[in-house]
PDB file of C-alpha atoms in Angstrom:
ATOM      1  CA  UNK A   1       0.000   0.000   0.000  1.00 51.00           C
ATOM      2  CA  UNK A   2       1.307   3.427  -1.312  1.00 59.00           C
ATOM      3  CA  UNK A   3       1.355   6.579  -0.142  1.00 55.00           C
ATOM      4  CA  UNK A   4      -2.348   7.023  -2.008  1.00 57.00           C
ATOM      5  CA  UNK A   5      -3.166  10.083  -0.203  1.00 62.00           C
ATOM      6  CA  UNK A   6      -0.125  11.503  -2.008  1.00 87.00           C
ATOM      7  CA  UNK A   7       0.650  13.284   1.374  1.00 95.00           C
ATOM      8  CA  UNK A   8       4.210  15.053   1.449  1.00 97.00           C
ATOM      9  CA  UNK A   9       5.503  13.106   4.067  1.00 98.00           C
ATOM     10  CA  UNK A  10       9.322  12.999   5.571  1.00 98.00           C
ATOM     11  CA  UNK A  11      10.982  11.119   7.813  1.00 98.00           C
ATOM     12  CA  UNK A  12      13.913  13.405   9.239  1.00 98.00           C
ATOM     13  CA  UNK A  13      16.893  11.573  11.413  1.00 98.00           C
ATOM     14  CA  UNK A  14      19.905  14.093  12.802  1.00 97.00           C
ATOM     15  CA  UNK A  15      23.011  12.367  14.134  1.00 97.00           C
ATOM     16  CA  UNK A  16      27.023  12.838  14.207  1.00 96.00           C
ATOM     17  CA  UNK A  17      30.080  10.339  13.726  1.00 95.00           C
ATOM     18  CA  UNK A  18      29.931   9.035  17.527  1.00 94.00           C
ATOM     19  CA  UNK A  19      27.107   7.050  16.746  1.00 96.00           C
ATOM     20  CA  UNK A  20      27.122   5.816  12.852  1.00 97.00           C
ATOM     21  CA  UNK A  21      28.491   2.253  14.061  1.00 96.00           C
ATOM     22  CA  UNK A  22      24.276   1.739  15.097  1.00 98.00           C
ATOM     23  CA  UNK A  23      22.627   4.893  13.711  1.00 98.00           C
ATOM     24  CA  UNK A  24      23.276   4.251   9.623  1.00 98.00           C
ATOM     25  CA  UNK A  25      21.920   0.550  10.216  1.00 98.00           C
ATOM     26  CA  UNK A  26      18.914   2.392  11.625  1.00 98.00           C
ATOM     27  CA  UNK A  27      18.773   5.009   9.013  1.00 98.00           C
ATOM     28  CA  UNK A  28      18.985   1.957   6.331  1.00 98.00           C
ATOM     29  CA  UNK A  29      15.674  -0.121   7.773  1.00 98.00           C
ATOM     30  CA  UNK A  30      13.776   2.954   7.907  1.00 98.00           C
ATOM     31  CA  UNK A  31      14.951   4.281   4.299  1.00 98.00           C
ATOM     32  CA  UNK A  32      13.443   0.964   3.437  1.00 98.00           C
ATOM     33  CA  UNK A  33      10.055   1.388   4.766  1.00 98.00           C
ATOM     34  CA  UNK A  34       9.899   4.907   3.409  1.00 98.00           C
ATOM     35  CA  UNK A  35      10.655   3.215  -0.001  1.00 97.00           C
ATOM     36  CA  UNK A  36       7.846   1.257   0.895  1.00 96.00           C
ATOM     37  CA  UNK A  37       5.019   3.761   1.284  1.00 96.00           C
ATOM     38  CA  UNK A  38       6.712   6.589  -1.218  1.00 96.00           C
ATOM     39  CA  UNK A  39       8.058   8.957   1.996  1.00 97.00           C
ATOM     40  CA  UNK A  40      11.221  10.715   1.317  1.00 98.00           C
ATOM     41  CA  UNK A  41      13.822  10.487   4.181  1.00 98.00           C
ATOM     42  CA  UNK A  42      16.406  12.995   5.022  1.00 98.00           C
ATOM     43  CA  UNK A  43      19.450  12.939   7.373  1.00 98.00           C
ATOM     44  CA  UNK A  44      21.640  15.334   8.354  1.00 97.00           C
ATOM     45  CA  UNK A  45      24.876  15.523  11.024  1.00 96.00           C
ATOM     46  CA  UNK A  46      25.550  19.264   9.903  1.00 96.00           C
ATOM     47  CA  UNK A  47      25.652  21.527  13.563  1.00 94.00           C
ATOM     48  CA  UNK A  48      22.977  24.395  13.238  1.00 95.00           C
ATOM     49  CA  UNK A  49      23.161  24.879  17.032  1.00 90.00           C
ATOM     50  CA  UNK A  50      27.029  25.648  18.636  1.00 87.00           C
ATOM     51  CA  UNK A  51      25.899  26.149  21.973  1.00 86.00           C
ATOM     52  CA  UNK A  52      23.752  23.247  22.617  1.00 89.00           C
ATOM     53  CA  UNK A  53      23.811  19.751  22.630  1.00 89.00           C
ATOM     54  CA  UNK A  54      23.092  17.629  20.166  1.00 91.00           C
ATOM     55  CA  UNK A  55      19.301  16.723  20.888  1.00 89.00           C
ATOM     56  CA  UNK A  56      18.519  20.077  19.804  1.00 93.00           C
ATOM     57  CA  UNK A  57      20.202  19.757  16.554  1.00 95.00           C
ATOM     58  CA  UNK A  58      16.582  18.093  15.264  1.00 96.00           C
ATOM     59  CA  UNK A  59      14.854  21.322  15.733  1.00 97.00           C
ATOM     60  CA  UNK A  60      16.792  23.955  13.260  1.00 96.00           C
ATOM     61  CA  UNK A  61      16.579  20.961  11.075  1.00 97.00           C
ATOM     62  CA  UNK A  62      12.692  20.360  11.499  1.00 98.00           C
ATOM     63  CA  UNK A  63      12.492  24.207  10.516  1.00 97.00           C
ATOM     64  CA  UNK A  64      14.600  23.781   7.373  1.00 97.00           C
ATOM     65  CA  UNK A  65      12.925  21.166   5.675  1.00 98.00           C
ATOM     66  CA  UNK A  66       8.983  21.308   7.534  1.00 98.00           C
ATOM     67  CA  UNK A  67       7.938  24.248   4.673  1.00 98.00           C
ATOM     68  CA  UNK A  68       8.649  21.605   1.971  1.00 98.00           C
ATOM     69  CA  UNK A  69       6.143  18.974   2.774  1.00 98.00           C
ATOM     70  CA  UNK A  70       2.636  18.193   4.119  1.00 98.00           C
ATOM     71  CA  UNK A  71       3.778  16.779   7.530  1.00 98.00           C
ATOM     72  CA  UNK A  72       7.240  16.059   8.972  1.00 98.00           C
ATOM     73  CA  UNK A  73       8.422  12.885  10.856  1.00 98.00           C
ATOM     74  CA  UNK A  74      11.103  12.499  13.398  1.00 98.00           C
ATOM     75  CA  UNK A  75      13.039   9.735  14.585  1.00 98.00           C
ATOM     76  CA  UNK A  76      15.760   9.911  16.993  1.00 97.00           C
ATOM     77  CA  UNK A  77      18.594   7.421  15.435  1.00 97.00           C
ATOM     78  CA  UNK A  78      18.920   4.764  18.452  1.00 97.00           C
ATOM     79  CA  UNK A  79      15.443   3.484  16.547  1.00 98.00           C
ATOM     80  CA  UNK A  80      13.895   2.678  13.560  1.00 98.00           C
ATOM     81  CA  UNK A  81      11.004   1.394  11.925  1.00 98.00           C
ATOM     82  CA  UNK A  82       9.607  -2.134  11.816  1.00 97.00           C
ATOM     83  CA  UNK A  83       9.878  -2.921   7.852  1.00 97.00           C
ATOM     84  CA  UNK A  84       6.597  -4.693   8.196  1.00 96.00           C
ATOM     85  CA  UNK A  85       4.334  -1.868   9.618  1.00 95.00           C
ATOM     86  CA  UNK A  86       1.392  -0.385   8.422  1.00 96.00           C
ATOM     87  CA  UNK A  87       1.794   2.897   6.552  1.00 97.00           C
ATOM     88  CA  UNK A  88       2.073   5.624   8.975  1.00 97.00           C
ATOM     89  CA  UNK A  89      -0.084   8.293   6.888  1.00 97.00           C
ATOM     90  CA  UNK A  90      -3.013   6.285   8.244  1.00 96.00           C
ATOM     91  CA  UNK A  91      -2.166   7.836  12.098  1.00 97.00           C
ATOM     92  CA  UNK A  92      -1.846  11.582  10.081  1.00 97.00           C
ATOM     93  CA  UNK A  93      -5.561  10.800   8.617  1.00 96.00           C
ATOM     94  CA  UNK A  94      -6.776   9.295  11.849  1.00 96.00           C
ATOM     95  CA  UNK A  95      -5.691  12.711  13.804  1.00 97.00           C
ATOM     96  CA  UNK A  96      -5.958  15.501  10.906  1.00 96.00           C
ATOM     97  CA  UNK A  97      -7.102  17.898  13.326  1.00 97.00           C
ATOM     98  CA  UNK A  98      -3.707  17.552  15.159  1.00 98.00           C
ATOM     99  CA  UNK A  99      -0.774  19.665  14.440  1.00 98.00           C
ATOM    100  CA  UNK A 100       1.628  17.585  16.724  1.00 98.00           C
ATOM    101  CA  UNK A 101       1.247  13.449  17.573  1.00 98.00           C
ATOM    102  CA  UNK A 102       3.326  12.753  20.353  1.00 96.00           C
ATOM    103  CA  UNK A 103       3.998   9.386  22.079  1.00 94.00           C
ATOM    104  CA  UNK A 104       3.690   8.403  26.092  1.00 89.00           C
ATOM    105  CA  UNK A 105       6.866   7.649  27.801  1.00 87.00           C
ATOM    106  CA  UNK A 106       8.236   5.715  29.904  1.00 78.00           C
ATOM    107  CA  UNK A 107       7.865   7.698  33.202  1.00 73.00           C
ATOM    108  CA  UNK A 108       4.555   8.408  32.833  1.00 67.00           C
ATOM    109  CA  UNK A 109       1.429   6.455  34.425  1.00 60.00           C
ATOM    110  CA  UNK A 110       1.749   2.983  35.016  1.00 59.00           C
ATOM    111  CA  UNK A 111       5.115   2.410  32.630  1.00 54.00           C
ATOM    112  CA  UNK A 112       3.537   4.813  30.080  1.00 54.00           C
ATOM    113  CA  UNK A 113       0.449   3.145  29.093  1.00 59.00           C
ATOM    114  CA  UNK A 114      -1.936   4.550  30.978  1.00 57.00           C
ATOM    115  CA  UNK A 115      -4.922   5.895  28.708  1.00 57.00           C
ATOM    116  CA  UNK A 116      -6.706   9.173  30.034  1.00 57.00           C
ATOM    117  CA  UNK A 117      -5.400  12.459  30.355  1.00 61.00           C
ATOM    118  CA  UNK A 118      -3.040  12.127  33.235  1.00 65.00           C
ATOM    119  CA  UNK A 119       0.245  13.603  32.733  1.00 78.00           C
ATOM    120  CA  UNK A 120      -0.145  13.799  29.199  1.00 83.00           C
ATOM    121  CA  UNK A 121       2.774  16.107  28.857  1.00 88.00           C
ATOM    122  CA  UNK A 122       4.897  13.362  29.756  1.00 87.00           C
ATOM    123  CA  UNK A 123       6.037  12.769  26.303  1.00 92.00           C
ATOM    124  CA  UNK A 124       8.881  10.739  24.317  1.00 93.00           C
ATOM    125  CA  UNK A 125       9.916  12.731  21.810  1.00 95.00           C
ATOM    126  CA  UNK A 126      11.937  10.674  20.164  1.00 96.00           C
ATOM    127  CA  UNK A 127       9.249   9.941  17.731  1.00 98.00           C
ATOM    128  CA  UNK A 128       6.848  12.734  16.759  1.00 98.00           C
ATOM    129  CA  UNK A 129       5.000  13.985  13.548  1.00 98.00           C
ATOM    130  CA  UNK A 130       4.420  17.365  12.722  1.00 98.00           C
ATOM    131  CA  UNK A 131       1.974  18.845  10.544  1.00 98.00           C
ATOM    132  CA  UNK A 132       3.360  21.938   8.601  1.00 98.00           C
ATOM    133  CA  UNK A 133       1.121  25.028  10.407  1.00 98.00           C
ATOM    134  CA  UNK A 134       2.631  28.078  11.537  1.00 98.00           C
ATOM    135  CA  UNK A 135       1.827  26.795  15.190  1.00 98.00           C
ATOM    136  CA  UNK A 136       4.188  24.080  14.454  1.00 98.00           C
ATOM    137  CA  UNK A 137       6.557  26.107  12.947  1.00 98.00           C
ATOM    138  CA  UNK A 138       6.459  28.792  15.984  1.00 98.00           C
ATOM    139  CA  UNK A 139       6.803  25.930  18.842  1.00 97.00           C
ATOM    140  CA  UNK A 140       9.559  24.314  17.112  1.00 97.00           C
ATOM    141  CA  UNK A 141      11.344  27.816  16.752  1.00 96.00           C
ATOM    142  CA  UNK A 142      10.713  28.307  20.681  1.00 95.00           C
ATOM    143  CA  UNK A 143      11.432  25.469  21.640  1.00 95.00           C
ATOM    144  CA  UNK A 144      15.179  25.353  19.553  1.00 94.00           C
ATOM    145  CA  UNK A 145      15.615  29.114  20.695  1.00 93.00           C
ATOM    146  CA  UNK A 146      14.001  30.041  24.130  1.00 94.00           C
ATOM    147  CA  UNK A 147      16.860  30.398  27.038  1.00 92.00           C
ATOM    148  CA  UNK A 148      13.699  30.820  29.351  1.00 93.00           C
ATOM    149  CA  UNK A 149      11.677  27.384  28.370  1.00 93.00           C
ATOM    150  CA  UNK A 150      15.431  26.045  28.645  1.00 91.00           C
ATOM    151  CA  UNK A 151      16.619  27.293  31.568  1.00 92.00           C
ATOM    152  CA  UNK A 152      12.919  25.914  33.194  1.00 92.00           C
ATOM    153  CA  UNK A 153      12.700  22.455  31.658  1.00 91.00           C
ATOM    154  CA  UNK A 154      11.055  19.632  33.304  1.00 81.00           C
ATOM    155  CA  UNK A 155      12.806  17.532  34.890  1.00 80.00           C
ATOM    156  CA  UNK A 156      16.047  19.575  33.715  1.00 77.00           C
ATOM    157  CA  UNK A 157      18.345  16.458  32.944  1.00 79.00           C
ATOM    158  CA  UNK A 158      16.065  15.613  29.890  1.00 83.00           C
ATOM    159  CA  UNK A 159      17.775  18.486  27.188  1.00 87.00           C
ATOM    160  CA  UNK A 160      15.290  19.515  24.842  1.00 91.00           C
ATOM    161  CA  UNK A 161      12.762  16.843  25.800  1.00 93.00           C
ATOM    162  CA  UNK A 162      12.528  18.517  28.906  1.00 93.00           C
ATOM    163  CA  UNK A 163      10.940  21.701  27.293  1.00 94.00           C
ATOM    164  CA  UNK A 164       8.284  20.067  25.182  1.00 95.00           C
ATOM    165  CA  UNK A 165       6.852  18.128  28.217  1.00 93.00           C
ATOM    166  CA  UNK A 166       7.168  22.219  29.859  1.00 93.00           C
ATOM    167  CA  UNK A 167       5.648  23.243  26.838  1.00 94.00           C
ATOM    168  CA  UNK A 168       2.680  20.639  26.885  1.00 93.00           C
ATOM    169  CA  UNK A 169       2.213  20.637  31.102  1.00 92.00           C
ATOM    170  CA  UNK A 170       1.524  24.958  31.301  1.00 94.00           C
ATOM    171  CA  UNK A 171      -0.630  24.131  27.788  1.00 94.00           C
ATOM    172  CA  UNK A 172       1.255  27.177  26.632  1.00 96.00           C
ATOM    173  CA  UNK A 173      -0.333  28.678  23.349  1.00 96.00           C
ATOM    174  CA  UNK A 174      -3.330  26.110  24.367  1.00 97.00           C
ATOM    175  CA  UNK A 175      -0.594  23.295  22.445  1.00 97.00           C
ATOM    176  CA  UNK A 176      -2.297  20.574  23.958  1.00 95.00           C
ATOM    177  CA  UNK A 177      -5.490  21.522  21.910  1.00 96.00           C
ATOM    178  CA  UNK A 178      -3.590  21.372  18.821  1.00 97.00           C
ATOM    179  CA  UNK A 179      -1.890  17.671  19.764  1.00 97.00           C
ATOM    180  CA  UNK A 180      -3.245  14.134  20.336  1.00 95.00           C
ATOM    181  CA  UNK A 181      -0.652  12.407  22.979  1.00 93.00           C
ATOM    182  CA  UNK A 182      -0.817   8.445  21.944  1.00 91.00           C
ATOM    183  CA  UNK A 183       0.142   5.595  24.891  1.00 86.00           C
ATOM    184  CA  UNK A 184       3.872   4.584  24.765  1.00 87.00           C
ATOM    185  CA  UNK A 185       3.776   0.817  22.488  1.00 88.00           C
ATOM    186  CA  UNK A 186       1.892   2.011  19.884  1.00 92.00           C
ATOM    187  CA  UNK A 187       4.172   4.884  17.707  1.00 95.00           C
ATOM    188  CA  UNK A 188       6.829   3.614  19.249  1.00 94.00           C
ATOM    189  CA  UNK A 189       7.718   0.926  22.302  1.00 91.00           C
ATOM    190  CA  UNK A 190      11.123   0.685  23.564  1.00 91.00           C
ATOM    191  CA  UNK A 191      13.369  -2.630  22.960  1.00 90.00           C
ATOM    192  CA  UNK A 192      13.786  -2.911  26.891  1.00 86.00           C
ATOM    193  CA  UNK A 193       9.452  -3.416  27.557  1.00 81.00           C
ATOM    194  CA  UNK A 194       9.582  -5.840  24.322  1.00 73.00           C
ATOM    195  CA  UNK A 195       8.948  -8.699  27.242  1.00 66.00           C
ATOM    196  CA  UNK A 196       5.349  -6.648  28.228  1.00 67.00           C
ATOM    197  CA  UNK A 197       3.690  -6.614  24.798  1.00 65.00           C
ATOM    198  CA  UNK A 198       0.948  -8.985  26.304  1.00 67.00           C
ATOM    199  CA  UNK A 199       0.177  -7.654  29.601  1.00 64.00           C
ATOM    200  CA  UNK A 200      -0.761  -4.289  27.573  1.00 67.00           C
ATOM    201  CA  UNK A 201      -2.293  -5.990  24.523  1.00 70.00           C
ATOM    202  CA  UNK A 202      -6.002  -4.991  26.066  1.00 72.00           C
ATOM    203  CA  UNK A 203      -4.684  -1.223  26.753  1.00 73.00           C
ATOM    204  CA  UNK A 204      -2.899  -0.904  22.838  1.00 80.00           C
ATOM    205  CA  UNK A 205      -6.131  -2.981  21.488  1.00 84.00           C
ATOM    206  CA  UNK A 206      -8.061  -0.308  19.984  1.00 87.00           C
ATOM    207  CA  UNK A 207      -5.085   2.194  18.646  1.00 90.00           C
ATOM    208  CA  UNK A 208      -3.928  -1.661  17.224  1.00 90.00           C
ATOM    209  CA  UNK A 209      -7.538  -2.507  15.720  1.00 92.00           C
ATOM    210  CA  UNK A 210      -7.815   0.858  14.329  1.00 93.00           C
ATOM    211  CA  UNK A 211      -4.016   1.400  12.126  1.00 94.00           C
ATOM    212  CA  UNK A 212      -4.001  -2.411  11.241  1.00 92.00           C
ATOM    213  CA  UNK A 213      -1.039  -2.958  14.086  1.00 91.00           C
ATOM    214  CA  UNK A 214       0.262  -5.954  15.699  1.00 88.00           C
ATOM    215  CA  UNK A 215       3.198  -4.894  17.233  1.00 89.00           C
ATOM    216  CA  UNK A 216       4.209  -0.555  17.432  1.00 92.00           C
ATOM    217  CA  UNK A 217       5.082   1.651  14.121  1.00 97.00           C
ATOM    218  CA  UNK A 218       9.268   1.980  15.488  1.00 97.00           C
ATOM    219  CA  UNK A 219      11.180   0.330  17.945  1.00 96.00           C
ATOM    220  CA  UNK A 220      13.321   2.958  19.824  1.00 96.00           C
ATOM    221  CA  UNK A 221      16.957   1.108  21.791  1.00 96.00           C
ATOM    222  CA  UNK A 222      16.907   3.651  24.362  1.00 93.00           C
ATOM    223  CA  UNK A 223      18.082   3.226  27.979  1.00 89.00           C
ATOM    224  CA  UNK A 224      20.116  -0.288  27.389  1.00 93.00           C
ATOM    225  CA  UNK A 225      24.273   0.337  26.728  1.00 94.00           C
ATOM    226  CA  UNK A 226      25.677   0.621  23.387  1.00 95.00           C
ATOM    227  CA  UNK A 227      26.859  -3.164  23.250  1.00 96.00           C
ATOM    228  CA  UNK A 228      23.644  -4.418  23.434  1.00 96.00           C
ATOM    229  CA  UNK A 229      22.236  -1.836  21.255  1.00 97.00           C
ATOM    230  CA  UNK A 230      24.147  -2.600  18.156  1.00 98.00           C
ATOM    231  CA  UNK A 231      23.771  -6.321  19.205  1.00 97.00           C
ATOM    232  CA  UNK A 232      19.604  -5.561  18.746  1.00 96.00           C
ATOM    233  CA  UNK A 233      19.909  -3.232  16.010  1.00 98.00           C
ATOM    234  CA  UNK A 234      22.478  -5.330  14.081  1.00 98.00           C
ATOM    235  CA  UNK A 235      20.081  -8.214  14.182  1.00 97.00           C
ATOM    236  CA  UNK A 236      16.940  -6.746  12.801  1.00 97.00           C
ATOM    237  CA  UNK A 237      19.021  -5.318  10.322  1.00 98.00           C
ATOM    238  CA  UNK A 238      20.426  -8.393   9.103  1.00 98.00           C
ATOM    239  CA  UNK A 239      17.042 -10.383   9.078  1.00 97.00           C
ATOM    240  CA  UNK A 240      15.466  -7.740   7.216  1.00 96.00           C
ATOM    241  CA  UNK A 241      18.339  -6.390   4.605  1.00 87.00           C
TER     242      UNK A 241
END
């Protein structure tokens, strides 16, 4: 199934030479579901941001490229898609009212799955699609640019994560009107809760019944050392390549 909306759609991945030993195999399984469902893909390790670290290089990015398509993806590059997902265009129809989709994380709830609307600013933002509005366009900016959202994120060890979740808890610019938060396992699950897929099959059912799902869109290696991440990483990529 093709991109048969004919959405402008693109995946965006930022990362520098410290990590290309697990980050190109990641960037190569997701440039072959993008193949798949006619996204483009675009990385980029150029430094747009001297004086911060390199979580916020995704934003000046986002704000390059966003003006160019329909809706912008991004991935952080410790994950990638599954090659045998559904097309994610059908989450962008499902929520067309929504200018950002934002995944659950870890730390929220009970392990992130909790459905409702507690702490829904307690976001993983290392998978996110963004519709190209002028909101979007004006958060993004903030968020890459603000000292004050910085010097206030919460909690403050999360970088530029830390000022999205800011951004969504105060609802400033009434953001959280303009988003749709979905549980953690569905956009994305990470490799260390693979082992709980069934105890929150009833909680993903409906987001699953709805996009065609049996297991989440990406699979994100976060939180586990670097050993075992290329370990993971290298194996999907040689059972699917």
């Amino acid at each position: 199934e093709n991109n048969n909306n004919k959405l402008r759609i693109c995946v965006l991945m930022w990362y520098n030479d410290g990590i290309k030993n697990y980050a190109d195999m990641c960037y190569k399984i997701t440039s072959n579901y993008c193949k798949k469902y006619g996204y483009d893909i675009v990385k980029s390790s150029k430094v747009r941001l001297e004086n911060r670290k390199p979580h916020f290089e995704r934003l000046p990015l986002i704000l390059e490229l966003i003006e160019k398509y329909d809706y912008v993806i991004w991935i952080d590059a410790d994950a990638h898609f599954y090659i045998d997902s559904p097309p994610i265009h059908t989450v962008i129809n499902a929520y067309k009212d929504s200018e950002f989709i934002f995944s659950g994380d870890l730390d929220r709830g009970d392990n992130g799955i909790l459905e409702g609307d507690k702490d829904l600013h307690v976001i993983n933002s290392g998978f996110m699609i963004l519709k190209n509005t002028k909101f979007v366009r004006d958060v993004i900016n903030e968020w890459a640019y603000s000292e004050d959202l910085y010097k206030r994120r919460t909690p403050a060890h999360f970088q530029d994560q830390g000022v999205i979740r800011l951004y969504l808890q105060e609802n400033i610019n009434d953001i959280m009107e303009k988003s749709k938060v979905i549980p953690l396992g569905v956009l994305q699950n990470f490799s260390i809760l693979e082992n709980m897929k069934d105890k929150y099959a009833n909680v993903y059912k409906n987001y699953y019944d709805k996009f065609n799902l049996h297991k989440p869109y990406v699979i994100h290696y976060a939180g586990i050392d670097n050993e075992t991440r290329i370990k993971l990483i290298t194996e999907y990529y040689n059972k699917t390549s």
